[in-house]
Amino acid sequence: QKAYGLRSTLLAQAKAFVERKHESNMSSLVAALDGERWSQCDVSAERQAALERLCTGRAVLSSTRDRGISEGTDIADSSSIALVEGTRYRVVWSCLLLIEHIMSNVACAAHFQTLATNVVGKVSELFRLFNARATQLVLGAGAIHSAARLKSINAKHLALVTQCVGIVLAILPHVRAALMAQLPSKQHALLVDLDKIKKEYAEHHDKVLSKFVGIIGGIVEHSLVGRIANTNFDERSKLPNPEEMTKNACCPFVDGIMTNTRKMHQVLVSLLPSDDLMDVFSRIFSYLDSKVPKILIDADLDEQVPFKFPASLEGKRRMVKEVEVMSKTLNKLPNVRPWDFGAMKFLERKLDLPSIEGNEPVGGNVEGNGEVKNDEASGEDGVKENKKPLMNQELDEEAVVNKEVNSPNSDEGKSLSEDGSGENTQPDVDQNSTSNDDIGEGSIDENNEDVSKATNGIHEGNGTKDTIETDAATTSTVNDQSPGDHSEGPNQIDEVSSSFGDKDRSGAQSTHTASPSLPAIRTS
């Protein structure tokens, strides 16, 4: 007999056990989170062995030998970190309790495979409870009013939350694989919920990292911005070079930014993994790079604040130099990714500050409309701009031939440098101050080069100068072009030059074949 009554009774008892156990796990996890003070706790050898079994695909193979090792383990053998796949995590007690409950549910699914579908839902609820409650307590500052009664939420608390979220993200794929092994193939779709949970934890992790930037931002915008009012960079320009000073090298505002950023680095360098540490400070540096110049400009425009931009050249340079010292100091912090600060160049343009090395202002000669003006000639080897494209001129047959063959000083020769490289030399322009007008000038220069290449196609198609014979159809093609036809850009000019060269080659070949003894150039 198959004992259907006994089997149904056992199945009902097992379901009731899973439900009761789940309720107990949820209540114990909520109590642990509410009383969590978000301080690091030690990881016992038994819990570390359970993590290793989970990560190696042996989550339910808790052997007697492992139990003997864990029972004989002394407290001194416990570690301050949890190791998952070679990565070290500093965790809190509620996180360890969550992992214990998850492991218990995985073991239950392995021993009662008919209940595996129920266990998947229980595991998802545990993961979501921890994520939601941790977000509320730390990011939402709920821990201040909870049973823990924390005075404030600081960077250390946020760092430990980051570590707890990180270890959950590390074990989630292994939990998913362990549950998949106990489910029929038709029910694998139930595991999609775990994939959604992974995205939720990743968003939580990103929010915590952004919160570090919010802490620095709050200090800068509320506590340090008031120090700008009494800063006078014209007076500070009389002080020695800030790089040579050990005290008061920078104004109180900039010095406060460096001090608070260094303090946060001291807290996080021992709590965060290297990847998270670099991510956090890259975000902080990006914020400071854009915010510091904006705060200085807003203070200058605010009539209620006595701060004004320096009027003297030395004061302007002092202001830019102190921001540069800040950027160099922050980039020297250990285990951070150096950031290419652009605040100095922005302030230089705002202050119309000339470069220290040369006499030209930073970014070239900037006119009132924001257009960078290039000189027409640069020394003896300077290149003069072509005011008209060559193809826009009215050329007849004799002008084309004479200009390209007999004239040694053609426009192409003028556009070559003395070293014969064939490359146009243009005055150097600071790329940082290039505007849309500069892009337009660049496209005109490209058109001129293409036109020179188009006319040079006569030489390439005819072979030697003594036997050049132009085709009448070629000349008519050039003469029929109106100035408006060539204003569309380099693409249209390239097409004209291509047809120009092809027709000229055909005319040259027929000339060589028909009358090899004709004179080089026929004149009317």
PDB file of N, CA and C in Angstrom, residues 164-232:
ATOM      1  N   CYS A 164      27.587  44.984   4.169  1.00  0.00           N
ATOM      2  CA  CYS A 164      26.512  43.986   4.319  1.00  0.00           C
ATOM      3  C   CYS A 164      25.778  43.770   3.003  1.00  0.00           C
ATOM      4  N   VAL A 165      25.485  44.849   2.295  1.00  0.00           N
ATOM      5  CA  VAL A 165      24.833  44.711   1.001  1.00  0.00           C
ATOM      6  C   VAL A 165      25.757  43.989   0.016  1.00  0.00           C
ATOM      7  N   GLY A 166      27.045  44.258   0.121  1.00  0.00           N
ATOM      8  CA  GLY A 166      27.997  43.610  -0.774  1.00  0.00           C
ATOM      9  C   GLY A 166      28.078  42.106  -0.570  1.00  0.00           C
ATOM     10  N   ILE A 167      28.071  41.646   0.681  1.00  0.00           N
ATOM     11  CA  ILE A 167      28.154  40.203   0.925  1.00  0.00           C
ATOM     12  C   ILE A 167      26.869  39.499   0.487  1.00  0.00           C
ATOM     13  N   VAL A 168      25.717  40.168   0.611  1.00  0.00           N
ATOM     14  CA  VAL A 168      24.468  39.573   0.127  1.00  0.00           C
ATOM     15  C   VAL A 168      24.502  39.443  -1.393  1.00  0.00           C
ATOM     16  N   LEU A 169      24.994  40.468  -2.073  1.00  0.00           N
ATOM     17  CA  LEU A 169      25.131  40.380  -3.531  1.00  0.00           C
ATOM     18  C   LEU A 169      26.090  39.269  -3.941  1.00  0.00           C
ATOM     19  N   ALA A 170      27.093  38.990  -3.096  1.00  0.00           N
ATOM     20  CA  ALA A 170      28.061  37.956  -3.424  1.00  0.00           C
ATOM     21  C   ALA A 170      27.481  36.555  -3.279  1.00  0.00           C
ATOM     22  N   ILE A 171      26.595  36.336  -2.302  1.00  0.00           N
ATOM     23  CA  ILE A 171      26.068  34.986  -2.079  1.00  0.00           C
ATOM     24  C   ILE A 171      24.768  34.726  -2.845  1.00  0.00           C
ATOM     25  N   LEU A 172      24.128  35.763  -3.374  1.00  0.00           N
ATOM     26  CA  LEU A 172      22.847  35.577  -4.074  1.00  0.00           C
ATOM     27  C   LEU A 172      22.941  34.581  -5.240  1.00  0.00           C
ATOM     28  N   PRO A 173      23.951  34.650  -6.105  1.00  0.00           N
ATOM     29  CA  PRO A 173      24.014  33.658  -7.193  1.00  0.00           C
ATOM     30  C   PRO A 173      24.150  32.229  -6.678  1.00  0.00           C
ATOM     31  N   HIS A 174      24.855  32.035  -5.579  1.00  0.00           N
ATOM     32  CA  HIS A 174      25.019  30.687  -5.032  1.00  0.00           C
ATOM     33  C   HIS A 174      23.714  30.183  -4.405  1.00  0.00           C
ATOM     34  N   VAL A 175      22.968  31.055  -3.751  1.00  0.00           N
ATOM     35  CA  VAL A 175      21.660  30.666  -3.213  1.00  0.00           C
ATOM     36  C   VAL A 175      20.717  30.299  -4.354  1.00  0.00           C
ATOM     37  N   ARG A 176      20.757  31.074  -5.409  1.00  0.00           N
ATOM     38  CA  ARG A 176      19.905  30.784  -6.570  1.00  0.00           C
ATOM     39  C   ARG A 176      20.249  29.426  -7.161  1.00  0.00           C
ATOM     40  N   ALA A 177      21.525  29.119  -7.290  1.00  0.00           N
ATOM     41  CA  ALA A 177      21.934  27.830  -7.857  1.00  0.00           C
ATOM     42  C   ALA A 177      21.526  26.668  -6.949  1.00  0.00           C
ATOM     43  N   ALA A 178      21.640  26.857  -5.631  1.00  0.00           N
ATOM     44  CA  ALA A 178      21.269  25.788  -4.695  1.00  0.00           C
ATOM     45  C   ALA A 178      19.769  25.508  -4.749  1.00  0.00           C
ATOM     46  N   LEU A 179      18.947  26.560  -4.887  1.00  0.00           N
ATOM     47  CA  LEU A 179      17.506  26.355  -4.984  1.00  0.00           C
ATOM     48  C   LEU A 179      17.109  25.771  -6.345  1.00  0.00           C
ATOM     49  N   MET A 180      17.800  26.179  -7.399  1.00  0.00           N
ATOM     50  CA  MET A 180      17.497  25.645  -8.723  1.00  0.00           C
ATOM     51  C   MET A 180      17.720  24.139  -8.774  1.00  0.00           C
ATOM     52  N   ALA A 181      18.718  23.660  -8.047  1.00  0.00           N
ATOM     53  CA  ALA A 181      18.991  22.220  -8.039  1.00  0.00           C
ATOM     54  C   ALA A 181      17.861  21.414  -7.404  1.00  0.00           C
ATOM     55  N   GLN A 182      17.033  22.041  -6.583  1.00  0.00           N
ATOM     56  CA  GLN A 182      15.937  21.332  -5.908  1.00  0.00           C
ATOM     57  C   GLN A 182      14.601  21.515  -6.609  1.00  0.00           C
ATOM     58  N   LEU A 183      14.549  22.343  -7.633  1.00  0.00           N
ATOM     59  CA  LEU A 183      13.290  22.627  -8.323  1.00  0.00           C
ATOM     60  C   LEU A 183      13.199  21.865  -9.640  1.00  0.00           C
ATOM     61  N   PRO A 184      12.012  21.431 -10.022  1.00  0.00           N
ATOM     62  CA  PRO A 184      11.835  20.880 -11.373  1.00  0.00           C
ATOM     63  C   PRO A 184      12.088  21.968 -12.420  1.00  0.00           C
ATOM     64  N   SER A 185      12.422  21.539 -13.621  1.00  0.00           N
ATOM     65  CA  SER A 185      12.762  22.508 -14.674  1.00  0.00           C
ATOM     66  C   SER A 185      11.588  23.420 -15.008  1.00  0.00           C
ATOM     67  N   LYS A 186      10.354  22.921 -14.850  1.00  0.00           N
ATOM     68  CA  LYS A 186       9.193  23.747 -15.161  1.00  0.00           C
ATOM     69  C   LYS A 186       9.004  24.883 -14.164  1.00  0.00           C
ATOM     70  N   GLN A 187       9.608  24.773 -12.985  1.00  0.00           N
ATOM     71  CA  GLN A 187       9.420  25.789 -11.939  1.00  0.00           C
ATOM     72  C   GLN A 187      10.625  26.713 -11.777  1.00  0.00           C
ATOM     73  N   HIS A 188      11.554  26.651 -12.719  1.00  0.00           N
ATOM     74  CA  HIS A 188      12.727  27.531 -12.641  1.00  0.00           C
ATOM     75  C   HIS A 188      12.343  29.000 -12.810  1.00  0.00           C
ATOM     76  N   ALA A 189      11.172  29.247 -13.382  1.00  0.00           N
ATOM     77  CA  ALA A 189      10.738  30.642 -13.553  1.00  0.00           C
ATOM     78  C   ALA A 189      10.506  31.334 -12.218  1.00  0.00           C
ATOM     79  N   LEU A 190      10.330  30.551 -11.156  1.00  0.00           N
ATOM     80  CA  LEU A 190      10.137  31.156  -9.832  1.00  0.00           C
ATOM     81  C   LEU A 190      11.377  31.905  -9.364  1.00  0.00           C
ATOM     82  N   LEU A 191      12.532  31.541  -9.908  1.00  0.00           N
ATOM     83  CA  LEU A 191      13.780  32.164  -9.476  1.00  0.00           C
ATOM     84  C   LEU A 191      13.975  33.556 -10.066  1.00  0.00           C
ATOM     85  N   VAL A 192      13.083  33.975 -10.963  1.00  0.00           N
ATOM     86  CA  VAL A 192      13.182  35.333 -11.515  1.00  0.00           C
ATOM     87  C   VAL A 192      13.061  36.368 -10.408  1.00  0.00           C
ATOM     88  N   ASP A 193      12.332  36.037  -9.367  1.00  0.00           N
ATOM     89  CA  ASP A 193      12.173  36.961  -8.242  1.00  0.00           C
ATOM     90  C   ASP A 193      13.513  37.258  -7.579  1.00  0.00           C
ATOM     91  N   LEU A 194      14.401  36.264  -7.529  1.00  0.00           N
ATOM     92  CA  LEU A 194      15.729  36.493  -6.955  1.00  0.00           C
ATOM     93  C   LEU A 194      16.554  37.435  -7.826  1.00  0.00           C
ATOM     94  N   ASP A 195      16.351  37.370  -9.129  1.00  0.00           N
ATOM     95  CA  ASP A 195      17.051  38.305 -10.018  1.00  0.00           C
ATOM     96  C   ASP A 195      16.588  39.741  -9.773  1.00  0.00           C
ATOM     97  N   LYS A 196      15.295  39.924  -9.514  1.00  0.00           N
ATOM     98  CA  LYS A 196      14.797  41.261  -9.191  1.00  0.00           C
ATOM     99  C   LYS A 196      15.373  41.748  -7.860  1.00  0.00           C
ATOM    100  N   ILE A 197      15.508  40.826  -6.915  1.00  0.00           N
ATOM    101  CA  ILE A 197      16.077  41.198  -5.614  1.00  0.00           C
ATOM    102  C   ILE A 197      17.529  41.643  -5.778  1.00  0.00           C
ATOM    103  N   LYS A 198      18.253  41.005  -6.670  1.00  0.00           N
ATOM    104  CA  LYS A 198      19.644  41.401  -6.903  1.00  0.00           C
ATOM    105  C   LYS A 198      19.716  42.836  -7.416  1.00  0.00           C
ATOM    106  N   LYS A 199      18.800  43.219  -8.287  1.00  0.00           N
ATOM    107  CA  LYS A 199      18.770  44.601  -8.778  1.00  0.00           C
ATOM    108  C   LYS A 199      18.427  45.574  -7.650  1.00  0.00           C
ATOM    109  N   GLU A 200      17.521  45.162  -6.765  1.00  0.00           N
ATOM    110  CA  GLU A 200      17.159  46.026  -5.637  1.00  0.00           C
ATOM    111  C   GLU A 200      18.355  46.255  -4.712  1.00  0.00           C
ATOM    112  N   TYR A 201      19.128  45.221  -4.455  1.00  0.00           N
ATOM    113  CA  TYR A 201      20.316  45.378  -3.622  1.00  0.00           C
ATOM    114  C   TYR A 201      21.372  46.234  -4.319  1.00  0.00           C
ATOM    115  N   ALA A 202      21.495  46.086  -5.628  1.00  0.00           N
ATOM    116  CA  ALA A 202      22.459  46.920  -6.369  1.00  0.00           C
ATOM    117  C   ALA A 202      22.068  48.392  -6.299  1.00  0.00           C
ATOM    118  N   GLU A 203      20.766  48.685  -6.387  1.00  0.00           N
ATOM    119  CA  GLU A 203      20.315  50.079  -6.249  1.00  0.00           C
ATOM    120  C   GLU A 203      20.575  50.603  -4.844  1.00  0.00           C
ATOM    121  N   HIS A 204      20.356  49.765  -3.841  1.00  0.00           N
ATOM    122  CA  HIS A 204      20.645  50.157  -2.456  1.00  0.00           C
ATOM    123  C   HIS A 204      22.128  50.467  -2.292  1.00  0.00           C
ATOM    124  N   HIS A 205      22.963  49.631  -2.866  1.00  0.00           N
ATOM    125  CA  HIS A 205      24.418  49.841  -2.786  1.00  0.00           C
ATOM    126  C   HIS A 205      24.810  51.174  -3.425  1.00  0.00           C
ATOM    127  N   ASP A 206      24.226  51.480  -4.572  1.00  0.00           N
ATOM    128  CA  ASP A 206      24.543  52.730  -5.247  1.00  0.00           C
ATOM    129  C   ASP A 206      24.067  53.936  -4.445  1.00  0.00           C
ATOM    130  N   LYS A 207      22.909  53.816  -3.799  1.00  0.00           N
ATOM    131  CA  LYS A 207      22.408  54.922  -2.979  1.00  0.00           C
ATOM    132  C   LYS A 207      23.317  55.197  -1.782  1.00  0.00           C
ATOM    133  N   VAL A 208      23.845  54.136  -1.196  1.00  0.00           N
ATOM    134  CA  VAL A 208      24.742  54.332  -0.048  1.00  0.00           C
ATOM    135  C   VAL A 208      26.021  55.028  -0.489  1.00  0.00           C
ATOM    136  N   LEU A 209      26.563  54.633  -1.635  1.00  0.00           N
ATOM    137  CA  LEU A 209      27.778  55.295  -2.129  1.00  0.00           C
ATOM    138  C   LEU A 209      27.507  56.770  -2.435  1.00  0.00           C
ATOM    139  N   SER A 210      26.322  57.055  -2.965  1.00  0.00           N
ATOM    140  CA  SER A 210      25.984  58.451  -3.246  1.00  0.00           C
ATOM    141  C   SER A 210      25.789  59.241  -1.954  1.00  0.00           C
ATOM    142  N   LYS A 211      25.428  58.558  -0.883  1.00  0.00           N
ATOM    143  CA  LYS A 211      25.223  59.245   0.396  1.00  0.00           C
ATOM    144  C   LYS A 211      26.526  59.829   0.933  1.00  0.00           C
ATOM    145  N   PHE A 212      27.658  59.173   0.640  1.00  0.00           N
ATOM    146  CA  PHE A 212      28.944  59.739   1.050  1.00  0.00           C
ATOM    147  C   PHE A 212      29.164  61.095   0.394  1.00  0.00           C
ATOM    148  N   VAL A 213      28.779  61.196  -0.874  1.00  0.00           N
ATOM    149  CA  VAL A 213      28.892  62.480  -1.572  1.00  0.00           C
ATOM    150  C   VAL A 213      27.956  63.502  -0.928  1.00  0.00           C
ATOM    151  N   GLY A 214      26.777  63.036  -0.505  1.00  0.00           N
ATOM    152  CA  GLY A 214      25.846  63.941   0.161  1.00  0.00           C
ATOM    153  C   GLY A 214      26.384  64.477   1.479  1.00  0.00           C
ATOM    154  N   ILE A 215      27.152  63.659   2.191  1.00  0.00           N
ATOM    155  CA  ILE A 215      27.742  64.122   3.460  1.00  0.00           C
ATOM    156  C   ILE A 215      28.740  65.244   3.194  1.00  0.00           C
ATOM    157  N   ILE A 216      29.634  65.016   2.222  1.00  0.00           N
ATOM    158  CA  ILE A 216      30.608  66.061   1.878  1.00  0.00           C
ATOM    159  C   ILE A 216      29.887  67.298   1.347  1.00  0.00           C
ATOM    160  N   GLY A 217      28.850  67.091   0.540  1.00  0.00           N
ATOM    161  CA  GLY A 217      28.103  68.223  -0.005  1.00  0.00           C
ATOM    162  C   GLY A 217      27.430  69.047   1.075  1.00  0.00           C
ATOM    163  N   GLY A 218      26.878  68.371   2.076  1.00  0.00           N
ATOM    164  CA  GLY A 218      26.260  69.105   3.171  1.00  0.00           C
ATOM    165  C   GLY A 218      27.260  69.934   3.950  1.00  0.00           C
ATOM    166  N   ILE A 219      28.454  69.378   4.164  1.00  0.00           N
ATOM    167  CA  ILE A 219      29.494  70.125   4.889  1.00  0.00           C
ATOM    168  C   ILE A 219      29.937  71.343   4.090  1.00  0.00           C
ATOM    169  N   VAL A 220      30.133  71.152   2.777  1.00  0.00           N
ATOM    170  CA  VAL A 220      30.629  72.240   1.935  1.00  0.00           C
ATOM    171  C   VAL A 220      29.587  73.348   1.809  1.00  0.00           C
ATOM    172  N   GLU A 221      28.346  72.984   1.536  1.00  0.00           N
ATOM    173  CA  GLU A 221      27.318  73.975   1.227  1.00  0.00           C
ATOM    174  C   GLU A 221      26.727  74.645   2.462  1.00  0.00           C
ATOM    175  N   HIS A 222      26.856  74.027   3.635  1.00  0.00           N
ATOM    176  CA  HIS A 222      26.238  74.615   4.824  1.00  0.00           C
ATOM    177  C   HIS A 222      27.259  75.079   5.865  1.00  0.00           C
ATOM    178  N   SER A 223      28.306  74.311   6.053  1.00  0.00           N
ATOM    179  CA  SER A 223      29.263  74.656   7.104  1.00  0.00           C
ATOM    180  C   SER A 223      30.432  75.498   6.596  1.00  0.00           C
ATOM    181  N   LEU A 224      30.896  75.226   5.384  1.00  0.00           N
ATOM    182  CA  LEU A 224      32.118  75.880   4.899  1.00  0.00           C
ATOM    183  C   LEU A 224      31.856  77.097   4.035  1.00  0.00           C
ATOM    184  N   VAL A 225      30.663  77.194   3.454  1.00  0.00           N
ATOM    185  CA  VAL A 225      30.424  78.304   2.531  1.00  0.00           C
ATOM    186  C   VAL A 225      30.484  79.652   3.238  1.00  0.00           C
ATOM    187  N   GLY A 226      30.202  79.695   4.520  1.00  0.00           N
ATOM    188  CA  GLY A 226      30.274  80.957   5.252  1.00  0.00           C
ATOM    189  C   GLY A 226      31.683  81.488   5.420  1.00  0.00           C
ATOM    190  N   ARG A 227      32.682  80.622   5.237  1.00  0.00           N
ATOM    191  CA  ARG A 227      34.069  81.074   5.387  1.00  0.00           C
ATOM    192  C   ARG A 227      34.545  81.913   4.206  1.00  0.00           C
ATOM    193  N   ILE A 228      33.792  81.919   3.110  1.00  0.00           N
ATOM    194  CA  ILE A 228      34.233  82.677   1.926  1.00  0.00           C
ATOM    195  C   ILE A 228      34.117  84.176   2.160  1.00  0.00           C
ATOM    196  N   ALA A 229      33.200  84.600   3.016  1.00  0.00           N
ATOM    197  CA  ALA A 229      32.876  86.022   3.158  1.00  0.00           C
ATOM    198  C   ALA A 229      34.103  86.856   3.522  1.00  0.00           C
ATOM    199  N   ASN A 230      34.956  86.350   4.398  1.00  0.00           N
ATOM    200  CA  ASN A 230      36.105  87.136   4.874  1.00  0.00           C
ATOM    201  C   ASN A 230      37.388  86.845   4.112  1.00  0.00           C
ATOM    202  N   THR A 231      37.276  86.222   2.958  1.00  0.00           N
ATOM    203  CA  THR A 231      38.465  85.873   2.172  1.00  0.00           C
ATOM    204  C   THR A 231      38.763  86.980   1.177  1.00  0.00           C
ATOM    205  N   ASN A 232      40.005  87.416   1.159  1.00  0.00           N
ATOM    206  CA  ASN A 232      40.463  88.442   0.217  1.00  0.00           C
ATOM    207  C   ASN A 232      41.719  87.909  -0.469  1.00  0.00           C
TER     208      ASN A 232
END
